[in-house]
Amino acid sequence: MVLEITQIGNPVLREVCREVSADELASSEMQQFIDDLIETKRAANGAGIAAPQVGRALRIFVVEVKDNPRYPYKPEAELTVCVNPEIEFLTEERYLNYEGCLSIPDLRGKVPRCPHIRVRALDRSGQSFERVVKGITAGTFQHEYDHIEGVLFPDRSDPKTFCTWSEFALRHEDQVRRDVETVVEKWGE
């Protein structure tokens, strides 16, 4: 089921989300919620979505990029469900990239992101995993992780870079495509 996406101003987007217990994760209700979260992300053409974006203050997010018309310049990323995740930065280097958010319609802004991270989390079945993520995809994981910490991309952006999606397409998208190619060339993903 496609869920309603919570919009900026809703206090749940500013909460530090709670961890999900093993019993809770194993429940049919939570498994259905994860299915619904994935379906909602896909219906909205998001690169990822976190539980607070559908009104649930839980430490769960999903990332997936495949033939995404909203982000045609992003490299593909396999579906990854992260429960109770932790992120470790593996370099001091940062790149700037325009980000948008399903919870903040029609706004983009440049955000500094780490191009080399390690993600530790549980998958939807409760199994621990660790994954090194690089490049633009690393930024997507950080964006979703920020959501479960109560942080939105404008908190990390220079307000002078804010623009609507149409202005982004008109004035910035060509440069962003080149910048993404540079990041992917250097870091992969």
XYZ file of N, CA and C in Angstrom:
567
model
N 0.839 -1.175 0.000
C 0.000 0.000 0.000
C 0.891 1.247 0.000
N 0.541 2.216 -0.833
C 1.266 3.474 -0.864
C 0.801 4.326 0.311
N 1.757 4.760 1.122
C 1.463 5.544 2.315
C 1.558 7.037 2.009
N 0.909 7.845 2.843
C 0.991 9.296 2.693
C 2.360 9.768 3.164
N 2.988 10.628 2.380
C 4.318 11.134 2.722
C 4.176 12.365 3.617
N 4.834 12.294 4.756
C 4.826 13.373 5.736
C 5.578 14.570 5.173
N 5.025 15.763 5.367
C 5.612 16.978 4.814
C 6.318 17.800 5.896
N 7.302 18.586 5.456
C 8.045 19.454 6.360
C 7.060 20.277 7.197
N 7.373 20.389 8.467
C 6.481 21.039 9.417
C 5.853 20.036 10.367
N 5.732 18.783 9.918
C 5.226 17.728 10.796
C 6.320 17.385 11.811
N 6.029 17.429 13.117
C 7.072 17.220 14.126
C 7.776 15.864 14.054
N 7.151 14.840 13.474
C 7.802 13.526 13.403
C 9.099 13.605 12.594
N 9.175 14.548 11.661
C 10.395 14.688 10.856
C 11.563 15.262 11.644
N 11.300 15.759 12.841
C 12.353 16.339 13.681
C 12.681 15.458 14.882
N 12.084 14.277 14.946
C 12.359 13.358 16.051
C 13.586 12.510 15.764
N 14.346 12.224 16.827
C 15.354 11.169 16.742
C 14.574 9.877 16.927
N 14.594 9.034 15.910
C 13.732 7.848 15.886
C 14.233 6.755 16.825
N 13.320 5.923 17.263
C 13.658 4.831 18.181
C 14.065 3.576 17.412
N 14.879 2.762 18.071
C 15.287 1.496 17.481
C 14.112 0.522 17.426
N 14.227 -0.419 16.519
C 13.217 -1.457 16.337
C 13.747 -2.738 16.974
N 12.958 -3.338 17.857
C 13.384 -4.572 18.519
C 13.314 -5.745 17.544
N 14.014 -6.827 17.887
C 14.018 -8.027 17.045
C 12.606 -8.605 16.909
N 11.875 -8.660 18.014
C 10.500 -9.192 17.970
C 9.603 -8.314 17.107
N 9.754 -7.008 17.256
C 8.947 -6.075 16.476
C 9.259 -6.223 14.978
N 10.554 -6.330 14.656
C 10.966 -6.471 13.256
C 10.409 -7.756 12.650
N 10.348 -8.821 13.424
C 9.866 -10.114 12.922
C 8.349 -10.160 12.745
N 7.638 -9.200 13.299
C 6.168 -9.237 13.242
C 5.662 -9.029 11.819
N 4.513 -9.613 11.534
C 3.915 -9.445 10.210
C 3.551 -7.987 9.957
N 3.183 -7.248 11.016
C 2.851 -5.831 10.857
C 4.058 -5.025 10.394
N 5.234 -5.295 10.985
C 6.436 -4.552 10.598
C 6.889 -4.965 9.206
N 6.771 -6.229 8.863
C 7.147 -6.665 7.519
C 6.237 -6.017 6.472
N 4.956 -5.881 6.790
C 4.033 -5.196 5.885
C 4.396 -3.716 5.788
N 4.772 -3.112 6.908
C 5.191 -1.702 6.889
C 6.401 -1.517 5.968
N 7.375 -2.413 6.042
C 8.554 -2.313 5.181
C 8.148 -2.452 3.716
N 7.263 -3.385 3.419
C 6.752 -3.510 2.046
C 6.090 -2.212 1.596
N 5.282 -1.625 2.477
C 4.588 -0.383 2.151
C 5.572 0.770 1.966
N 6.629 0.796 2.771
C 7.652 1.835 2.653
C 8.331 1.748 1.285
N 8.668 0.537 0.866
C 9.285 0.329 -0.447
C 8.317 0.751 -1.557
N 7.082 0.338 -1.449
C 6.089 0.689 -2.462
C 5.891 2.207 -2.539
N 5.895 2.867 -1.397
C 5.727 4.322 -1.358
C 6.914 5.011 -2.021
N 8.125 4.561 -1.739
C 9.328 5.120 -2.354
C 9.259 4.989 -3.864
N 8.887 3.813 -4.322
C 8.811 3.571 -5.762
C 7.711 4.416 -6.414
N 6.564 4.523 -5.796
C 5.449 5.300 -6.357
C 5.806 6.782 -6.471
N 6.633 7.271 -5.540
C 7.017 8.684 -5.523
C 8.310 8.950 -6.301
N 8.918 7.896 -6.877
C 10.194 8.021 -7.594
C 11.302 8.573 -6.710
N 11.309 8.153 -5.453
C 12.377 8.557 -4.549
C 13.597 7.673 -4.727
N 14.762 8.201 -4.339
C 15.987 7.401 -4.300
C 16.039 6.618 -2.993
N 15.295 7.098 -2.013
C 15.196 6.443 -0.723
C 14.035 7.042 0.032
N 13.710 6.425 1.141
C 12.673 6.953 2.031
C 12.916 6.371 3.416
N 12.610 7.168 4.425
C 12.782 6.740 5.817
C 11.430 6.714 6.513
N 11.341 5.899 7.551
C 10.078 5.713 8.267
C 9.426 7.022 8.719
N 10.171 8.011 9.233
C 9.484 9.236 9.646
C 8.814 9.979 8.486
N 9.246 9.696 7.266
C 8.630 10.340 6.111
C 7.227 9.815 5.827
N 6.851 8.755 6.517
C 5.470 8.268 6.434
C 4.843 8.251 7.824
N 5.401 9.082 8.716
C 4.793 9.310 10.014
C 5.166 8.360 11.127
N 6.180 7.513 10.924
C 6.580 6.530 11.944
C 8.001 6.844 12.414
N 8.180 7.112 13.695
C 9.481 7.477 14.258
C 10.300 6.222 14.572
N 10.634 5.476 13.524
C 11.383 4.223 13.624
C 12.697 4.350 12.866
N 13.721 3.652 13.323
C 15.036 3.696 12.681
C 15.073 2.692 11.521
N 14.327 3.023 10.488
C 14.263 2.202 9.272
C 14.308 3.135 8.078
N 15.138 2.776 7.088
C 15.051 3.455 5.798
C 15.372 2.473 4.695
N 14.962 2.822 3.486
C 15.280 2.023 2.309
C 15.919 2.926 1.260
N 16.822 2.348 0.496
C 17.484 3.033 -0.622
C 17.345 2.138 -1.836
N 17.035 2.736 -2.975
C 16.989 2.008 -4.240
C 16.907 3.032 -5.366
N 17.766 2.867 -6.356
C 17.705 3.709 -7.555
C 17.758 2.782 -8.759
N 16.710 2.833 -9.561
C 16.659 2.019 -10.776
C 15.735 2.717 -11.762
N 16.278 3.136 -12.899
C 15.481 3.820 -13.925
C 14.605 4.903 -13.297
N 15.222 5.773 -12.510
C 14.464 6.755 -11.750
C 14.326 8.061 -12.522
N 13.099 8.421 -12.953
C 12.910 9.644 -13.727
C 13.138 10.911 -12.909
N 13.037 10.819 -11.600
C 13.265 11.985 -10.745
C 14.758 12.288 -10.641
N 15.575 11.258 -10.709
C 17.033 11.390 -10.607
C 17.700 10.614 -11.742
N 17.525 11.051 -12.979
C 18.055 10.277 -14.102
C 19.579 10.204 -14.141
N 20.246 11.077 -13.435
C 21.709 11.128 -13.444
C 22.328 10.317 -12.303
N 21.501 9.768 -11.405
C 22.051 8.988 -10.295
C 22.393 7.584 -10.740
N 23.509 7.054 -10.268
C 23.820 5.644 -10.562
C 22.792 4.724 -9.917
N 22.587 3.577 -10.512
C 21.655 2.614 -9.942
C 22.180 2.100 -8.610
N 21.245 1.815 -7.704
C 21.582 1.262 -6.390
C 20.550 0.186 -6.077
N 21.037 -0.983 -5.690
C 20.136 -2.090 -5.390
C 19.292 -1.769 -4.159
N 18.117 -2.389 -4.090
C 17.238 -2.199 -2.941
C 17.963 -2.650 -1.675
N 18.044 -1.734 -0.714
C 18.658 -2.031 0.574
C 17.734 -1.528 1.672
N 17.336 -2.424 2.555
C 16.542 -2.075 3.728
C 17.493 -2.008 4.911
N 17.495 -0.869 5.602
C 18.374 -0.669 6.757
C 17.526 -0.459 8.006
N 17.724 -1.339 8.981
C 17.027 -1.253 10.266
C 18.081 -0.993 11.335
N 17.839 0.006 12.175
C 18.771 0.406 13.235
C 20.182 0.642 12.690
N 20.312 1.423 11.617
C 21.620 1.580 10.973
C 22.569 2.504 11.729
N 23.844 2.303 11.438
C 24.919 3.204 11.857
C 25.724 3.510 10.613
N 26.244 4.736 10.540
C 27.082 5.130 9.405
C 28.409 5.633 9.940
N 29.484 5.164 9.322
C 30.844 5.596 9.655
C 31.457 6.236 8.421
N 31.979 7.448 8.572
C 32.681 8.115 7.477
C 34.079 7.517 7.360
N 34.492 7.204 6.133
C 35.790 6.571 5.898
C 36.796 7.506 5.248
N 36.419 8.757 5.034
C 37.331 9.765 4.504
C 36.905 11.127 5.032
N 37.837 12.054 5.057
C 37.530 13.439 5.439
C 36.995 14.224 4.240
N 37.165 13.673 3.039
C 36.744 14.368 1.822
C 35.228 14.525 1.774
N 34.763 15.608 1.134
C 33.338 15.847 0.929
C 33.123 16.327 -0.502
N 31.943 16.083 -1.036
C 31.541 16.646 -2.328
C 30.216 17.361 -2.100
N 29.909 18.320 -2.951
C 28.637 19.034 -2.887
C 27.719 18.489 -3.961
N 26.468 18.236 -3.585
C 25.504 17.749 -4.557
C 24.138 18.333 -4.238
N 23.382 18.671 -5.289
C 22.011 19.122 -5.082
C 21.163 17.946 -4.628
N 20.412 18.147 -3.553
C 19.493 17.134 -3.057
C 18.080 17.684 -3.048
N 17.139 16.766 -3.140
C 15.737 17.065 -2.949
C 15.208 16.090 -1.917
N 13.940 16.210 -1.581
C 13.365 15.345 -0.558
C 11.874 15.196 -0.799
N 11.394 13.968 -0.678
C 9.968 13.718 -0.856
C 9.120 14.479 0.168
N 9.707 14.789 1.322
C 8.980 15.506 2.368
C 9.080 17.024 2.237
N 9.845 17.490 1.261
C 9.995 18.931 1.030
C 9.795 19.168 -0.466
N 8.551 19.170 -0.914
C 8.288 19.273 -2.352
C 8.843 20.562 -2.950
N 9.362 20.415 -4.160
C 9.783 21.545 -4.989
C 10.904 22.387 -4.393
N 11.807 21.755 -3.634
C 12.986 22.460 -3.142
C 14.210 21.589 -3.347
N 15.262 22.200 -3.824
C 16.568 21.541 -3.947
C 17.593 22.427 -3.278
N 18.690 21.851 -2.851
C 19.778 22.617 -2.262
C 21.048 21.795 -2.240
N 22.194 22.488 -2.280
C 23.488 21.795 -2.253
C 23.827 21.357 -0.832
N 24.235 20.084 -0.722
C 24.561 19.479 0.563
C 25.943 18.842 0.475
N 26.818 19.091 1.462
C 28.107 18.393 1.491
C 27.905 16.962 2.000
N 28.450 16.001 1.278
C 28.329 14.593 1.671
C 29.686 13.901 1.588
N 29.836 12.902 2.423
C 31.047 12.081 2.430
C 30.943 11.033 1.319
N 31.967 10.899 0.468
C 31.882 9.963 -0.649
C 32.312 8.522 -0.344
N 32.605 8.228 0.927
C 33.096 6.885 1.256
C 32.664 6.567 2.692
N 31.660 5.704 2.839
C 31.103 5.393 4.157
C 30.980 3.888 4.361
N 30.826 3.512 5.620
C 30.485 2.133 5.965
C 29.118 2.169 6.648
N 28.221 1.316 6.185
C 26.884 1.193 6.768
C 26.820 -0.139 7.491
N 26.394 -0.088 8.748
C 26.123 -1.293 9.522
C 24.656 -1.237 9.917
N 23.937 -2.321 9.691
C 22.505 -2.318 9.982
C 22.004 -3.753 10.060
N 20.715 -3.874 10.347
C 20.010 -5.137 10.204
C 19.232 -5.070 8.909
N 19.110 -6.205 8.218
C 18.207 -6.245 7.072
C 16.801 -6.527 7.595
N 15.846 -6.639 6.718
C 14.456 -6.803 7.156
C 14.205 -8.124 7.876
N 15.102 -9.101 7.693
C 14.941 -10.377 8.394
C 15.684 -10.401 9.726
N 16.325 -9.272 10.083
C 17.029 -9.184 11.356
C 18.473 -9.605 11.305
N 18.982 -9.895 10.107
C 20.383 -10.288 9.947
C 21.270 -9.051 9.859
N 22.363 -9.062 10.609
C 23.321 -7.955 10.553
C 24.038 -7.956 9.221
N 24.297 -6.780 8.702
C 25.143 -6.666 7.519
C 25.987 -5.411 7.621
N 27.040 -5.419 6.866
C 27.942 -4.283 6.766
C 28.233 -4.071 5.300
N 28.217 -2.828 4.874
C 28.445 -2.535 3.465
C 29.209 -1.228 3.329
N 30.221 -1.222 2.497
C 30.922 0.014 2.152
C 30.208 0.608 0.944
N 29.882 1.890 1.038
C 29.147 2.579 -0.020
C 29.947 3.817 -0.406
N 30.031 4.061 -1.713
C 30.844 5.172 -2.200
C 30.034 6.101 -3.093
N 30.619 7.258 -3.343
C 30.121 8.193 -4.349
C 28.754 8.770 -4.030
N 27.969 8.973 -5.094
C 26.645 9.580 -4.991
C 25.716 8.713 -4.132
N 25.846 7.403 -4.251
C 25.010 6.502 -3.462
C 25.282 6.667 -1.970
N 26.526 6.944 -1.600
C 26.842 7.215 -0.192
C 26.059 8.423 0.306
N 25.900 9.424 -0.548
C 25.112 10.601 -0.182
C 23.654 10.255 0.053
N 23.116 9.351 -0.736
C 21.721 8.931 -0.562
C 21.543 8.246 0.789
N 22.471 7.372 1.154
C 22.385 6.712 2.461
C 22.459 7.740 3.590
N 23.333 8.748 3.448
C 23.450 9.770 4.484
C 22.172 10.602 4.596
N 21.565 10.920 3.451
C 20.306 11.675 3.452
C 19.237 10.916 4.231
N 19.108 9.625 3.974
C 18.090 8.824 4.666
C 18.437 8.648 6.140
N 19.705 8.479 6.448
C 20.129 8.375 7.846
C 19.801 9.664 8.593
N 20.025 10.805 7.941
C 19.666 12.081 8.567
C 18.205 12.086 8.995
N 17.322 11.526 8.166
C 15.900 11.502 8.515
C 15.644 10.807 9.844
N 16.318 9.703 10.109
C 16.058 8.998 11.366
C 16.714 9.691 12.557
N 17.544 10.707 12.274
C 18.142 11.537 13.312
C 17.398 12.865 13.476
N 16.315 13.070 12.699
C 15.545 14.301 12.794
C 16.148 15.479 12.042
N 17.004 15.183 11.064
C 17.693 16.211 10.283
C 17.153 16.206 8.861
N 16.885 17.394 8.319
C 16.438 17.538 6.937
C 17.530 18.210 6.120
N 17.551 17.959 4.801
C 18.659 18.453 3.990
C 18.858 19.965 4.069
N 17.808 20.798 4.223
C 18.075 22.239 4.331
C 18.933 22.597 5.554
N 18.915 21.737 6.598
C 19.745 21.968 7.779
C 21.229 21.910 7.429
N 21.577 21.184 6.376
C 22.975 21.001 5.974
C 23.343 21.830 4.747
N 22.386 22.598 4.225
C 22.576 23.330 2.968
C 22.859 24.801 3.211
N 23.554 25.399 2.256
C 23.673 26.851 2.199
C 22.366 27.358 1.588
N 21.582 28.158 2.321
C 20.297 28.622 1.781
C 20.424 29.352 0.439
N 21.588 29.876 0.143
C 21.771 30.573 -1.139
C 21.703 29.614 -2.318
N 21.806 28.303 -2.052
C 21.740 27.322 -3.134
C 20.319 26.798 -3.353
N 19.369 27.171 -2.520
C 18.005 26.668 -2.649
C 17.397 27.096 -3.981
N 16.677 26.167 -4.584
C 15.966 26.462 -5.829
C 14.794 25.496 -5.971
N 13.853 25.859 -6.808
C 12.746 24.961 -7.117
C 13.254 23.897 -8.086
N 12.455 22.862 -8.283
C 12.849 21.810 -9.225
C 12.943 22.359 -10.648
N 12.032 23.239 -11.033
C 12.075 23.772 -12.405
C 13.301 24.654 -12.609
N 13.661 25.462 -11.616
C 14.876 26.277 -11.726
C 16.119 25.397 -11.721
N 16.084 24.323 -10.926
C 17.198 23.371 -10.925
C 17.386 22.795 -12.329
N 16.299 22.336 -12.937
C 16.375 21.750 -14.286
C 16.893 22.763 -15.292
N 16.466 23.998 -15.173
C 16.856 25.055 -16.108
C 18.307 25.510 -15.909
N 18.725 25.658 -14.669
C 20.001 26.328 -14.391
C 21.120 25.445 -13.856
N 20.793 24.288 -13.300
C 21.824 23.527 -12.594
C 21.981 22.070 -13.027
N 20.948 21.475 -13.621
C 20.983 20.032 -13.852
C 22.137 19.599 -14.751
N 22.440 20.356 -15.791
C 23.548 19.969 -16.670
C 24.870 19.914 -15.910
N 25.110 20.918 -15.056
C 26.341 20.921 -14.259
C 26.333 19.780 -13.246
N 25.178 19.517 -12.643
C 25.083 18.425 -11.674
C 25.387 17.088 -12.349
N 24.899 16.902 -13.558
C 25.218 15.665 -14.293
C 26.734 15.509 -14.446
N 27.402 16.591 -14.796
C 28.870 16.534 -14.939
C 29.538 16.272 -13.590
N 29.034 16.930 -12.536
C 29.596 16.723 -11.200
C 29.408 15.281 -10.740
N 28.223 14.723 -10.997
C 27.952 13.332 -10.624
C 28.916 12.409 -11.358
N 29.132 12.648 -12.640
C 30.078 11.828 -13.410
C 31.468 11.878 -12.803
N 31.881 13.067 -12.341
C 33.201 13.224 -11.709
C 33.278 12.430 -10.416
N 32.231 12.518 -9.574
C 32.217 11.780 -8.311
C 32.217 10.285 -8.576
N 31.401 9.828 -9.518
C 31.332 8.405 -9.835
C 32.648 7.915 -10.402
N 33.273 8.743 -11.254
C 34.570 8.355 -11.820
C 35.617 8.169 -10.734
N 35.601 9.048 -9.740
C 36.596 8.967 -8.677
C 36.268 7.884 -7.641
N 34.979 7.797 -7.247
C 34.609 6.950 -6.131
C 33.795 5.720 -6.506
N 33.213 5.702 -7.700
C 32.288 4.630 -8.057
C 30.916 4.923 -7.477
N 29.947 4.105 -7.815
C 28.567 4.229 -7.328
C 28.066 5.642 -7.490
